[in-house]
Short mmCIF file of C-alpha atoms in Angstrom, two decimals:
data_model
loop_
_atom_site.label_atom_id
_atom_site.label_comp_id
_atom_site.label_asym_id
_atom_site.label_seq_id
_atom_site.Cartn_x
_atom_site.Cartn_y
_atom_site.Cartn_z
CA MET E 758 10.61 -18.95 -54.64
CA THR E 759 8.41 -17.81 -51.75
CA VAL E 760 5.27 -19.45 -50.37
CA LYS E 761 2.41 -17.23 -49.30
CA LYS E 762 -0.14 -18.67 -46.92
CA PHE E 763 -3.77 -17.69 -47.26
CA ASN E 764 -5.72 -17.46 -44.01
CA LEU E 765 -9.44 -18.24 -43.82
CA PRO E 766 -11.23 -14.86 -43.99
CA ASP E 767 -14.50 -13.77 -42.41
CA VAL E 768 -16.80 -13.86 -45.45
CA GLY E 769 -19.78 -12.60 -43.48
CA GLU E 770 -20.32 -10.30 -40.54
CA GLY E 771 -18.77 -11.68 -37.37
CA LEU E 772 -18.37 -15.31 -38.53
CA THR E 773 -15.87 -17.20 -36.41
CA GLU E 774 -15.43 -20.51 -38.24
CA ALA E 775 -16.12 -22.37 -41.47
CA GLU E 776 -15.90 -25.89 -42.85
CA ILE E 777 -13.79 -26.72 -45.89
CA VAL E 778 -16.39 -28.47 -48.04
CA SER E 779 -14.32 -29.14 -51.16
CA TRP E 780 -11.06 -28.07 -52.73
CA LYS E 781 -11.14 -26.90 -56.33
CA VAL E 782 -7.35 -27.05 -56.71
CA LYS E 783 -4.54 -29.46 -55.83
CA PRO E 784 -0.80 -29.08 -55.24
CA GLY E 785 0.96 -28.18 -58.47
CA ASP E 786 -2.02 -26.35 -59.99
CA THR E 787 -1.49 -22.83 -61.30
CA VAL E 788 -3.95 -20.23 -60.03
CA ALA E 789 -4.62 -16.61 -60.86
CA ILE E 790 -6.00 -13.92 -58.60
CA ASN E 791 -9.72 -14.47 -57.94
CA ASP E 792 -9.68 -18.07 -59.19
CA VAL E 793 -11.95 -20.20 -56.98
CA ILE E 794 -9.79 -22.41 -54.80
CA CYS E 795 -12.36 -24.01 -52.50
CA GLU E 796 -15.92 -24.05 -51.21
CA ILE E 797 -16.53 -23.35 -47.53
CA GLU E 798 -19.69 -23.63 -45.48
CA THR E 799 -20.21 -20.93 -42.92
CA ALA E 800 -22.99 -20.61 -40.40
CA LYS E 801 -24.98 -18.80 -43.10
CA SER E 802 -24.32 -20.33 -46.49
CA LEU E 803 -22.04 -22.14 -48.91
CA VAL E 804 -19.39 -19.75 -50.26
CA GLU E 805 -16.80 -20.02 -53.01
CA LEU E 806 -13.46 -18.68 -51.84
CA PRO E 807 -11.26 -16.87 -54.42
CA SER E 808 -7.48 -16.87 -54.37
CA PRO E 809 -5.85 -13.59 -53.29
CA TYR E 810 -2.55 -14.60 -54.94
CA ALA E 811 -1.34 -15.76 -58.34
CA GLY E 812 1.12 -18.62 -58.53
CA THR E 813 1.36 -22.37 -57.99
CA VAL E 814 -0.44 -24.28 -55.26
CA ALA E 815 2.28 -25.51 -52.93
CA GLU E 816 0.16 -27.30 -50.31
CA LEU E 817 -3.33 -27.68 -48.92
CA LEU E 818 -3.14 -27.12 -45.17
CA VAL E 819 -6.67 -28.22 -44.21
CA ALA E 820 -8.45 -31.38 -45.33
CA GLU E 821 -11.99 -31.43 -46.67
CA GLY E 822 -14.66 -31.78 -44.00
CA ILE E 823 -12.60 -30.02 -41.32
CA THR E 824 -13.97 -26.95 -39.54
CA VAL E 825 -11.36 -24.28 -38.77
CA GLU E 826 -11.46 -20.86 -37.16
CA VAL E 827 -11.26 -17.62 -39.11
CA GLY E 828 -7.60 -16.63 -39.47
CA THR E 829 -6.29 -20.20 -39.83
CA ALA E 830 -3.93 -20.79 -42.77
CA ILE E 831 -5.65 -23.11 -45.26
CA ILE E 832 -3.45 -23.07 -48.38
CA GLY E 833 0.09 -22.20 -49.46
CA ILE E 834 0.69 -20.60 -52.87
CA SER E 835 4.19 -20.13 -54.26
CA ASP E 836 5.42 -17.62 -56.78
CA ASN E 837 8.60 -17.57 -58.86
CA ALA E 838 11.30 -15.55 -57.12
CA PRO E 839 13.30 -12.98 -59.15
CA GLY E 840 15.96 -14.64 -61.25
CA GLU E 841 14.23 -17.98 -61.45
CA PRO E 842 13.73 -19.20 -64.98
CA ASP E 843 10.23 -19.18 -66.36
CA PRO E 844 8.73 -22.49 -67.35
CA ALA E 845 9.96 -23.71 -70.71
CA PRO E 846 7.78 -22.44 -73.55
CA ALA E 847 5.81 -24.90 -75.56
CA SER E 848 7.50 -26.32 -78.64
CA PRO E 849 6.74 -24.33 -81.77
CA THR E 850 6.23 -27.60 -83.60
CA ALA E 851 3.55 -28.76 -81.24
CA THR E 852 0.37 -29.70 -83.00
CA ALA E 853 -2.49 -27.31 -82.35
CA VAL E 854 -5.59 -28.79 -80.85
CA PRO E 855 -8.27 -28.83 -83.54
CA ALA E 856 -11.40 -26.83 -82.87
CA PRO E 857 -14.44 -28.89 -82.03
CA ALA E 858 -16.65 -29.78 -84.94
CA ALA E 859 -19.75 -27.70 -85.43
CA GLU E 860 -22.94 -29.18 -84.15
CA PRO E 861 -25.18 -30.87 -86.71
CA ALA E 862 -28.01 -28.75 -88.01
CA ALA E 863 -30.54 -30.83 -86.11
CA GLU E 864 -28.71 -30.24 -82.83
CA GLN E 865 -28.58 -26.52 -83.52
CA LEU E 866 -32.30 -26.58 -84.24
CA GLU E 867 -32.93 -28.26 -80.90
CA GLU E 868 -31.02 -25.46 -79.19
CA THR E 869 -33.41 -22.90 -80.69
CA LEU E 870 -36.65 -24.61 -79.71
CA MET E 871 -38.45 -23.34 -76.63
CA TYR E 872 -41.84 -24.25 -75.34
CA GLY E 873 -45.35 -22.89 -75.01
CA LYS E 874 -46.97 -21.23 -72.02
CA LEU E 875 -48.77 -22.93 -69.19
CA PRO E 876 -52.40 -23.79 -69.83
CA ASP E 877 -54.68 -20.86 -69.16
CA ASP E 878 -56.45 -22.46 -66.25
CA ALA E 879 -57.50 -20.55 -63.15
CA GLY E 880 -56.09 -23.22 -60.91
CA THR E 881 -52.66 -23.29 -62.43
CA SER E 882 -49.82 -21.97 -60.33
CA ASP E 883 -46.11 -22.28 -60.68
CA GLY E 884 -44.18 -25.18 -59.35
CA GLY E 885 -41.50 -25.17 -56.81
CA PRO E 886 -37.93 -26.04 -56.12
CA ALA E 887 -35.58 -28.61 -57.30
CA GLY E 888 -32.87 -30.39 -55.44
CA GLY E 889 -34.18 -29.04 -52.18
CA PRO E 890 -37.43 -27.20 -52.34
CA LEU E 891 -38.05 -23.62 -51.75
CA VAL E 892 -40.58 -23.57 -48.94
CA GLY E 893 -43.82 -23.42 -50.84
CA SER E 894 -43.00 -25.89 -53.59
CA GLY E 895 -43.66 -29.55 -53.99
CA PRO E 896 -46.72 -31.77 -54.57
CA LYS E 897 -49.42 -30.27 -56.69
CA ALA E 898 -52.97 -29.92 -55.52
CA ASP E 899 -55.08 -30.72 -58.57
CA ALA E 900 -54.54 -32.42 -61.90
CA VAL E 901 -55.66 -30.97 -65.23
CA LYS E 902 -56.03 -33.12 -68.31
CA ARG E 903 -54.61 -31.83 -71.56
CA ARG E 904 -56.21 -31.99 -74.97
CA PRO E 905 -54.68 -34.54 -77.36
CA ARG E 906 -51.83 -33.12 -79.35
CA LYS E 907 -52.37 -33.21 -83.09
CA ARG E 908 -49.33 -33.39 -85.29
CA THR E 909 -49.09 -32.65 -88.98
CA GLU E 910 -47.16 -35.17 -91.01
CA GLY E 911 -43.82 -33.87 -92.07
CA THR E 912 -43.76 -31.22 -89.38
CA ALA E 913 -40.43 -29.62 -88.68
CA ALA E 914 -40.55 -30.65 -85.04
CA ALA E 915 -40.81 -34.31 -86.05
CA SER E 916 -37.67 -33.97 -88.12
CA VAL E 917 -35.50 -33.01 -85.18
CA ALA E 918 -32.79 -35.60 -84.83
CA ALA E 919 -32.32 -37.57 -81.63
CA PRO E 920 -29.43 -36.47 -79.44
CA ARG E 921 -26.05 -37.82 -80.42
CA THR E 922 -25.48 -39.42 -77.06
CA ALA E 923 -27.92 -40.44 -74.39
CA PRO E 924 -27.46 -41.83 -70.91
CA ALA E 925 -27.72 -45.58 -70.74
CA VAL E 926 -30.35 -45.38 -68.04
CA VAL E 927 -32.88 -43.43 -70.10
CA GLU E 928 -34.14 -44.60 -73.46
CA PRO E 929 -36.48 -42.29 -75.37
CA VAL E 930 -39.66 -43.97 -76.48
CA VAL E 931 -42.46 -42.96 -78.79
CA GLU E 932 -44.37 -40.02 -77.32
CA PRO E 933 -47.97 -40.91 -76.42
CA ALA E 934 -50.70 -39.15 -78.35
CA ALA E 935 -52.28 -37.53 -75.33
CA PRO E 936 -49.87 -37.20 -72.42
CA ALA E 937 -51.30 -35.86 -69.19
CA LEU E 938 -50.11 -32.65 -67.66
CA PRO E 939 -48.14 -32.96 -64.44
CA PRO E 940 -50.14 -32.10 -61.31
CA VAL E 941 -50.85 -28.41 -60.93
CA ALA E 942 -49.15 -26.52 -58.10
CA GLU E 943 -50.82 -23.81 -56.15
CA GLN E 944 -47.85 -21.67 -55.21
CA GLN E 945 -44.49 -20.59 -56.46
CA PRO E 946 -41.72 -21.57 -54.84
CA ALA E 947 -39.78 -22.53 -54.85
CA PRO E 948 -38.76 -20.01 -55.43
CA ILE E 949 -38.73 -20.26 -59.13
CA SER E 950 -38.99 -22.88 -62.93
CA GLN E 951 -41.85 -25.01 -63.94
CA GLY E 952 -42.41 -28.11 -66.00
CA ALA E 953 -45.92 -27.96 -67.35
CA ALA E 954 -46.42 -29.31 -70.85
CA ASN E 955 -47.62 -27.29 -73.82
CA GLN E 956 -51.24 -26.57 -74.49
CA GLY E 957 -52.92 -24.33 -76.99
CA PRO E 958 -55.66 -21.81 -76.30
CA ALA E 959 -58.90 -23.04 -74.84
CA GLY E 960 -60.95 -24.92 -77.39
CA GLN E 961 -58.05 -25.23 -79.80
CA ALA E 962 -55.71 -28.18 -80.04
CA PRO E 963 -52.09 -27.14 -80.46
CA GLY E 964 -50.84 -27.99 -83.92
CA LEU E 965 -47.51 -27.55 -85.64
CA THR E 966 -47.63 -26.56 -89.29
CA GLY E 967 -44.03 -25.64 -89.90
CA LEU E 968 -40.77 -24.47 -88.44
CA GLY E 969 -41.90 -20.84 -88.22
CA ALA E 970 -44.99 -21.77 -86.22
CA THR E 971 -42.93 -24.14 -84.09
CA VAL E 972 -40.31 -21.58 -83.09
CA SER E 973 -42.76 -18.71 -82.63
CA GLY E 974 -45.13 -20.78 -80.49
CA LEU E 975 -42.64 -22.58 -78.26
CA VAL E 976 -41.81 -20.37 -75.30
CA ASN E 977 -41.76 -21.82 -71.80
CA ARG E 978 -40.73 -20.93 -68.29
CA VAL E 979 -38.39 -23.94 -68.13
CA LEU E 980 -35.84 -24.28 -70.91
CA ALA E 981 -35.10 -27.76 -72.23
CA LYS E 982 -34.54 -29.47 -75.58
CA PRO E 983 -37.34 -31.62 -77.01
CA PRO E 984 -35.54 -34.91 -76.30
CA VAL E 985 -34.97 -33.81 -72.70
CA ARG E 986 -38.65 -33.04 -72.24
CA LYS E 987 -39.59 -36.38 -73.77
CA ILE E 988 -37.26 -38.25 -71.42
CA ALA E 989 -38.60 -36.30 -68.44
CA ARG E 990 -42.18 -37.25 -69.33
CA GLU E 991 -41.29 -40.92 -69.67
CA LEU E 992 -39.51 -40.92 -66.30
CA GLY E 993 -42.29 -38.97 -64.60
CA ILE E 994 -39.93 -36.10 -63.73
CA ASP E 995 -41.28 -32.57 -63.31
CA LEU E 996 -38.68 -30.30 -64.92
CA ALA E 997 -39.43 -27.74 -62.23
CA ASP E 998 -37.82 -30.10 -59.72
CA VAL E 999 -34.52 -30.33 -61.63
CA VAL E 1000 -31.70 -27.84 -61.09
CA PRO E 1001 -30.65 -26.62 -64.59
CA THR E 1002 -26.95 -26.45 -65.40
CA GLY E 1003 -27.08 -25.56 -69.10
CA ALA E 1004 -25.29 -22.51 -70.45
CA ARG E 1005 -28.56 -20.60 -70.86
CA GLY E 1006 -30.24 -22.00 -67.78
CA GLU E 1007 -31.76 -24.99 -69.59
CA VAL E 1008 -32.23 -28.47 -68.16
CA THR E 1009 -29.86 -30.95 -69.81
CA ARG E 1010 -29.89 -34.73 -70.15
CA GLU E 1011 -27.13 -34.89 -67.56
CA ASP E 1012 -29.36 -32.97 -65.14
CA LEU E 1013 -32.10 -35.58 -65.62
CA VAL E 1014 -29.67 -38.44 -65.07
CA SER E 1015 -28.36 -36.81 -61.88
CA TYR E 1016 -31.88 -36.16 -60.59
CA GLN E 1017 -33.03 -39.71 -61.41
CA SER E 1018 -29.96 -41.19 -59.72
CA GLN E 1019 -30.67 -39.17 -56.58
CA ARG E 1020 -34.30 -40.24 -56.64
CA ASP E 1021 -33.34 -43.91 -57.09
CA ALA E 1022 -30.85 -43.59 -54.23
CA GLU E 1023 -33.56 -42.22 -51.98
CA VAL E 1024 -35.79 -45.18 -52.83
CA ASP E 1025 -32.95 -47.61 -52.14
CA GLN E 1026 -32.26 -45.89 -48.85
CA ALA E 1027 -35.93 -46.12 -47.94
CA ASP E 1028 -35.90 -49.87 -48.61
CA LYS E 1029 -32.79 -50.30 -46.48
CA PHE E 1030 -33.56 -47.67 -43.89
CA TRP E 1031 -34.49 -49.99 -41.02
CA GLY E 1032 -31.28 -51.94 -41.46
CA ALA E 1033 -30.56 -55.43 -40.21
CA THR E 1034 -33.09 -56.05 -37.46
CA LYS E 1035 -30.84 -58.66 -35.86
CA LYS E 1036 -28.24 -56.08 -34.95
CA PRO E 1037 -28.41 -54.52 -31.47
CA GLN E 1038 -30.29 -51.26 -31.49
CA ASP E 1039 -27.27 -49.23 -30.38
CA GLN E 1040 -25.59 -50.30 -33.64
CA ARG E 1041 -28.49 -49.04 -35.71
CA VAL E 1042 -28.17 -45.37 -34.80
CA GLU E 1043 -26.94 -42.92 -37.44
CA ARG E 1044 -25.04 -39.95 -36.05
CA ILE E 1045 -25.22 -36.75 -38.09
CA PRO E 1046 -22.98 -33.86 -37.00
CA VAL E 1047 -24.84 -30.56 -36.63
CA LYS E 1048 -22.72 -27.85 -38.18
CA GLY E 1049 -22.69 -25.00 -40.65
CA VAL E 1050 -26.05 -23.60 -41.74
CA ARG E 1051 -28.08 -26.19 -39.84
CA LYS E 1052 -26.24 -25.47 -36.59
CA ALA E 1053 -26.71 -21.73 -36.92
CA THR E 1054 -30.38 -22.13 -37.86
CA ALA E 1055 -31.09 -24.37 -34.89
CA LYS E 1056 -29.47 -21.91 -32.50
CA ALA E 1057 -31.32 -18.95 -33.99
CA MET E 1058 -34.69 -20.71 -33.91
CA VAL E 1059 -34.29 -21.69 -30.26
CA GLU E 1060 -33.29 -18.15 -29.31
CA SER E 1061 -36.21 -16.70 -31.26
CA ALA E 1062 -38.79 -19.12 -29.88
CA PHE E 1063 -37.75 -18.60 -26.28
CA THR E 1064 -36.89 -14.90 -26.46
CA ALA E 1065 -39.69 -13.38 -28.51
CA PRO E 1066 -43.18 -14.12 -27.11
CA HIS E 1067 -44.92 -15.53 -30.18
CA VAL E 1068 -48.59 -14.98 -30.95
CA SER E 1069 -50.19 -16.52 -34.03
CA ILE E 1070 -53.40 -15.75 -35.91
CA PHE E 1071 -55.02 -17.25 -39.01
CA VAL E 1072 -57.43 -16.12 -41.70
CA ASP E 1073 -59.15 -17.95 -44.57
CA VAL E 1074 -59.06 -16.02 -47.84
CA ASP E 1075 -60.99 -16.28 -51.10
CA ALA E 1076 -58.06 -15.98 -53.52
CA SER E 1077 -60.10 -16.57 -56.70
CA ARG E 1078 -59.40 -13.10 -58.07
CA THR E 1079 -55.70 -13.52 -57.31
CA MET E 1080 -55.73 -16.71 -59.38
CA GLU E 1081 -57.45 -14.86 -62.23
CA PHE E 1082 -54.92 -12.03 -61.95
CA VAL E 1083 -52.02 -14.49 -62.09
CA LYS E 1084 -53.58 -16.07 -65.17
CA ARG E 1085 -53.76 -12.68 -66.90
CA LEU E 1086 -50.15 -11.86 -66.00
CA LYS E 1087 -48.98 -15.16 -67.50
CA ALA E 1088 -50.75 -14.29 -70.73
CA SER E 1089 -49.36 -10.76 -70.75
CA ARG E 1090 -46.60 -9.95 -73.20
CA ASP E 1091 -44.88 -7.84 -70.53
CA PHE E 1092 -44.41 -10.96 -68.37
CA GLU E 1093 -43.42 -13.30 -71.19
CA GLY E 1094 -40.67 -15.63 -70.03
CA ILE E 1095 -41.11 -14.61 -66.37
CA LYS E 1096 -42.43 -17.09 -63.83
CA VAL E 1097 -45.52 -15.76 -62.12
CA SER E 1098 -47.35 -17.32 -59.20
CA PRO E 1099 -49.65 -16.30 -56.32
CA LEU E 1100 -46.51 -15.80 -54.19
CA LEU E 1101 -45.83 -12.67 -56.25
CA ILE E 1102 -49.21 -11.19 -55.30
CA LEU E 1103 -48.75 -12.17 -51.65
CA SER E 1104 -45.34 -10.48 -51.61
CA LYS E 1105 -46.86 -7.28 -52.94
CA ALA E 1106 -49.68 -7.61 -50.41
CA VAL E 1107 -47.24 -7.94 -47.50
CA ILE E 1108 -45.31 -4.85 -48.63
CA TRP E 1109 -48.55 -2.88 -49.03
CA ALA E 1110 -49.92 -4.00 -45.64
CA ALA E 1111 -46.63 -3.25 -43.86
CA ALA E 1112 -46.79 0.36 -45.04
CA ARG E 1113 -50.24 0.62 -43.42
CA ASN E 1114 -49.03 -1.11 -40.23
CA PRO E 1115 -45.37 -0.05 -39.88
CA SER E 1116 -44.66 -1.75 -36.55
CA VAL E 1117 -44.70 -5.21 -38.17
CA ASN E 1118 -41.62 -4.11 -40.15
CA ALA E 1119 -39.39 -3.57 -37.15
CA THR E 1120 -36.74 -4.99 -34.82
CA TRP E 1121 -36.68 -5.28 -31.03
CA VAL E 1122 -33.26 -4.15 -29.76
CA GLU E 1123 -32.24 -5.07 -26.22
CA ASN E 1124 -30.07 -2.62 -24.25
CA ALA E 1125 -30.09 -0.20 -27.17
CA ASP E 1126 -28.76 2.74 -25.15
CA GLY E 1127 -26.23 0.77 -23.09
CA ASN E 1128 -28.24 1.34 -19.91
CA GLY E 1129 -30.47 -1.69 -20.17
CA ASN E 1130 -33.25 0.07 -22.06
CA ALA E 1131 -34.73 -1.59 -25.13
CA GLU E 1132 -35.82 0.14 -28.34
CA ILE E 1133 -38.10 -0.70 -31.25
CA HIS E 1134 -36.47 0.15 -34.57
CA VAL E 1135 -39.12 0.62 -37.27
CA LYS E 1136 -37.60 0.17 -40.73
CA HIS E 1137 -38.67 2.48 -43.54
CA TYR E 1138 -37.57 -0.09 -46.11
CA MET E 1139 -38.60 -3.66 -46.83
CA ASN E 1140 -35.96 -6.38 -47.15
CA LEU E 1141 -38.49 -9.12 -47.89
CA GLY E 1142 -37.31 -12.56 -46.80
CA ILE E 1143 -38.44 -15.78 -48.51
CA ALA E 1144 -37.77 -18.96 -46.50
CA ALA E 1145 -35.96 -21.60 -48.57
CA ALA E 1146 -35.40 -25.22 -47.56
CA THR E 1147 -32.14 -26.53 -49.04
CA PRO E 1148 -30.14 -29.73 -48.50
CA ARG E 1149 -27.82 -27.69 -46.27
CA GLY E 1150 -30.66 -26.44 -44.09
CA LEU E 1151 -33.14 -23.59 -43.92
CA MET E 1152 -32.08 -20.31 -45.48
CA VAL E 1153 -33.94 -17.00 -45.59
CA PRO E 1154 -32.45 -14.79 -48.33
CA ASN E 1155 -34.17 -11.45 -48.75
CA ILE E 1156 -34.95 -9.03 -51.53
CA LYS E 1157 -33.40 -5.67 -50.70
CA ASP E 1158 -35.65 -2.60 -50.89
CA ALA E 1159 -38.54 -4.68 -52.22
CA GLN E 1160 -40.87 -1.71 -51.69
CA ASP E 1161 -39.24 0.09 -54.63
CA LEU E 1162 -39.78 -2.73 -57.14
CA SER E 1163 -42.55 -2.86 -59.70
CA LEU E 1164 -44.62 -6.03 -60.03
CA LYS E 1165 -42.43 -7.23 -62.90
CA GLU E 1166 -39.20 -6.37 -61.09
CA LEU E 1167 -40.42 -8.18 -57.99
CA ALA E 1168 -41.26 -11.26 -60.07
CA LEU E 1169 -37.74 -11.27 -61.51
CA ALA E 1170 -36.24 -10.83 -58.05
CA LEU E 1171 -38.25 -13.77 -56.68
CA ASN E 1172 -37.13 -15.98 -59.56
CA GLU E 1173 -33.50 -15.02 -59.05
CA LEU E 1174 -33.70 -15.54 -55.30
CA ALA E 1175 -35.17 -19.02 -55.73
CA SER E 1176 -32.78 -20.20 -58.43
CA THR E 1177 -29.79 -18.98 -56.44
CA ALA E 1178 -31.00 -20.73 -53.29
CA ARG E 1179 -31.62 -24.00 -55.14
CA ALA E 1180 -28.16 -23.92 -56.66
CA GLY E 1181 -26.65 -23.39 -53.21
CA LYS E 1182 -25.14 -20.06 -54.26
CA THR E 1183 -26.87 -17.79 -51.74
CA GLN E 1184 -24.28 -15.48 -50.19
CA PRO E 1185 -24.24 -14.30 -46.54
CA ALA E 1186 -25.02 -10.72 -47.56
CA GLN E 1187 -28.27 -11.91 -49.17
CA MET E 1188 -29.48 -13.24 -45.81
CA GLN E 1189 -28.57 -10.24 -43.68
CA GLY E 1190 -30.76 -7.31 -42.75
CA GLY E 1191 -34.16 -8.93 -43.33
CA SER E 1192 -37.22 -7.04 -42.11
CA LEU E 1193 -40.18 -9.42 -42.63
CA THR E 1194 -40.39 -13.01 -43.90
CA ILE E 1195 -42.80 -15.12 -45.97
CA THR E 1196 -42.70 -18.91 -45.63
CA ASN E 1197 -44.55 -20.37 -48.60
CA ILE E 1198 -45.64 -23.80 -47.36
CA GLY E 1199 -48.74 -24.07 -49.52
CA ALA E 1200 -47.36 -25.93 -52.52
CA LEU E 1201 -46.08 -28.60 -50.15
CA GLY E 1202 -49.76 -29.38 -49.65
CA ILE E 1203 -49.93 -27.75 -46.21
CA ASP E 1204 -52.94 -25.60 -45.33
CA THR E 1205 -51.20 -23.41 -42.77
CA GLY E 1206 -48.82 -23.43 -39.81
CA THR E 1207 -47.34 -21.48 -36.92
CA PRO E 1208 -43.90 -20.40 -38.18
CA ILE E 1209 -41.12 -19.18 -35.90
CA ILE E 1210 -40.10 -15.58 -36.42
CA ASN E 1211 -36.77 -15.06 -38.16
CA PRO E 1212 -34.28 -13.58 -35.65
CA GLY E 1213 -34.07 -9.79 -35.87
CA GLU E 1214 -37.63 -9.48 -37.13
CA VAL E 1215 -41.04 -9.28 -35.43
CA ALA E 1216 -43.37 -10.88 -38.01
CA ILE E 1217 -43.59 -13.82 -40.40
CA VAL E 1218 -46.42 -14.86 -42.73
CA ALA E 1219 -47.16 -18.50 -43.68
CA PHE E 1220 -48.82 -18.92 -47.09
CA GLY E 1221 -51.00 -22.03 -47.23
CA THR E 1222 -52.07 -24.09 -50.22
CA ILE E 1223 -54.67 -22.69 -52.62
CA LYS E 1224 -57.35 -25.17 -53.58
CA GLN E 1225 -61.00 -25.21 -54.51
CA LYS E 1226 -63.41 -25.43 -51.59
CA PRO E 1227 -67.10 -24.77 -51.12
CA TRP E 1228 -67.55 -21.11 -50.24
CA VAL E 1229 -70.62 -19.05 -49.41
CA LEU E 1230 -70.88 -16.06 -51.76
CA ASP E 1231 -74.00 -13.87 -51.89
CA GLY E 1232 -75.94 -16.54 -50.05
CA GLU E 1233 -74.95 -19.33 -52.44
CA VAL E 1234 -72.45 -22.15 -51.92
CA ILE E 1235 -70.06 -22.22 -54.88
CA PRO E 1236 -66.53 -23.54 -55.49
CA ARG E 1237 -63.85 -20.90 -54.94
CA TRP E 1238 -60.05 -20.88 -54.68
CA ILE E 1239 -59.40 -20.69 -50.94
CA THR E 1240 -56.17 -20.34 -48.99
CA THR E 1241 -55.31 -19.89 -45.31
CA LEU E 1242 -52.79 -17.33 -44.12
CA GLY E 1243 -51.00 -17.83 -40.82
CA GLY E 1244 -48.98 -15.14 -39.10
CA SER E 1245 -46.65 -15.21 -36.10
CA PHE E 1246 -45.71 -11.98 -34.33
CA ASP E 1247 -43.43 -10.81 -31.53
CA HIS E 1248 -45.97 -9.74 -28.91
CA ARG E 1249 -43.50 -7.25 -27.42
CA VAL E 1250 -43.89 -5.17 -30.58
CA VAL E 1251 -47.04 -6.34 -32.34
CA ASP E 1252 -50.12 -6.65 -30.15
CA GLY E 1253 -53.33 -8.46 -31.06
CA ASP E 1254 -55.03 -5.48 -32.66
CA LEU E 1255 -52.06 -4.62 -34.90
CA SER E 1256 -51.47 -8.22 -35.97
CA ALA E 1257 -55.17 -8.63 -36.85
CA ARG E 1258 -55.21 -5.41 -38.92
CA PHE E 1259 -52.03 -6.41 -40.74
CA MET E 1260 -53.34 -9.88 -41.62
CA ALA E 1261 -56.69 -8.41 -42.69
CA ASP E 1262 -54.89 -6.00 -45.03
CA VAL E 1263 -52.85 -8.83 -46.57
CA ALA E 1264 -56.01 -10.88 -47.03
CA SER E 1265 -57.81 -7.97 -48.67
CA ILE E 1266 -55.19 -7.79 -51.44
CA LEU E 1267 -55.45 -11.53 -52.16
CA GLU E 1268 -59.22 -11.14 -52.34
CA GLU E 1269 -58.98 -8.08 -54.59
CA PRO E 1270 -55.55 -7.46 -56.20
CA ALA E 1271 -56.91 -4.27 -57.80
CA LEU E 1272 -56.38 -2.57 -54.43
CA LEU E 1273 -52.67 -2.52 -55.29
CA LEU E 1274 -53.50 0.25 -57.73
CA ASP E 1275 -54.24 2.62 -54.83
#
């Protein structure tokens, strides 16, 4: 029997070290080629590491939480040498494990039920992230009341059985007759699911007259069983804030329990945050190591802020027609089941404006010719970055060749980018080669900001919250949906005139999305 040692590889471009976050195997386990053996955190993301060998785990050479350099042996895997007997076969008389019983009909029915679309309200916009928000998700700006839900006696939905098991901490209660919708967000986020309740067409109360009407009418952006939605409403949980782990991307009861436990822990920590006031102050200091993604981000931001001369400009935009356009897309059959938000229109606007002002889609390269002379590399492609705040730190994955995507394809790409970032599955390759970044801070309730340019780029756009404000239109003051765009630019490449023209072009699309048809 021989033991092969697996050295920590460079899973990105030029990475020098990584932390062993968690082992997925232990000594004695049997692994096959490409089985995941551990999770590592590099300077760019959390990565699952597959096994290059098949055999039995002989030893783990590095403990969890330890940072090691690339090339260090981290695990030993043994294989059976020639001539060694194979493990004894299982006894032919062994009792076969019975197959699991089929789910009751009611449970199968629950699996088939999906939910209705968001209310057709001009102010509605998709919610944001869960478990660590995508920048541009979070508190909602305005609340919208829902019409009372009328139920027909004997309806099929009422006959759905309660789940077979339920967490002890959540007890379903009778659903109120007229629950209120969760607050309405102004931006996407976040990347990326939403938790708005059902509502019928304007002027019509949603009613259920039978199973056919129930199944045909229940389609939602966030998948969840009826009992799960009921529990979420009682706990005041927005399903958009919960990371789904179900087989088809649905939110499960276990997801709600995990989210509620985390939320309770945060409350407990807040109550205990100041600690025992009688202790000396030097004993009330928490030390948090800076490593992995956070360490790399901090270094990059400092280098960017003090290398590229930043200049920032801002513009207020009447985004009322964008909100109307988003509303129409949500009602469109072509976008059924796809999350749509104003971030989608902004992304298209940035791509469109960059084509008209190419120098914002560039990179400043020092000593490009080896003789100390710099170059500006203008990119004839758009790898559109979307800033994402995760528990492990700020990440900026990008959508490759976003300029080639249709509106629907871009919406799907944004949803995938956000869900991957929330789940902590963003890979280093997804964060490399960005050309221009959007930081969507609006749904966090922030009007605007002065973002720091992502290293290797020369421009970044901050998308502020969209909310109704008094606006002068044709000499009259009327309520309109207003947002503020903020842009930061590398003044070595983008001067004041270019930055102003670029931001004006982006604003013009938000004011009139029909310009995208040009």
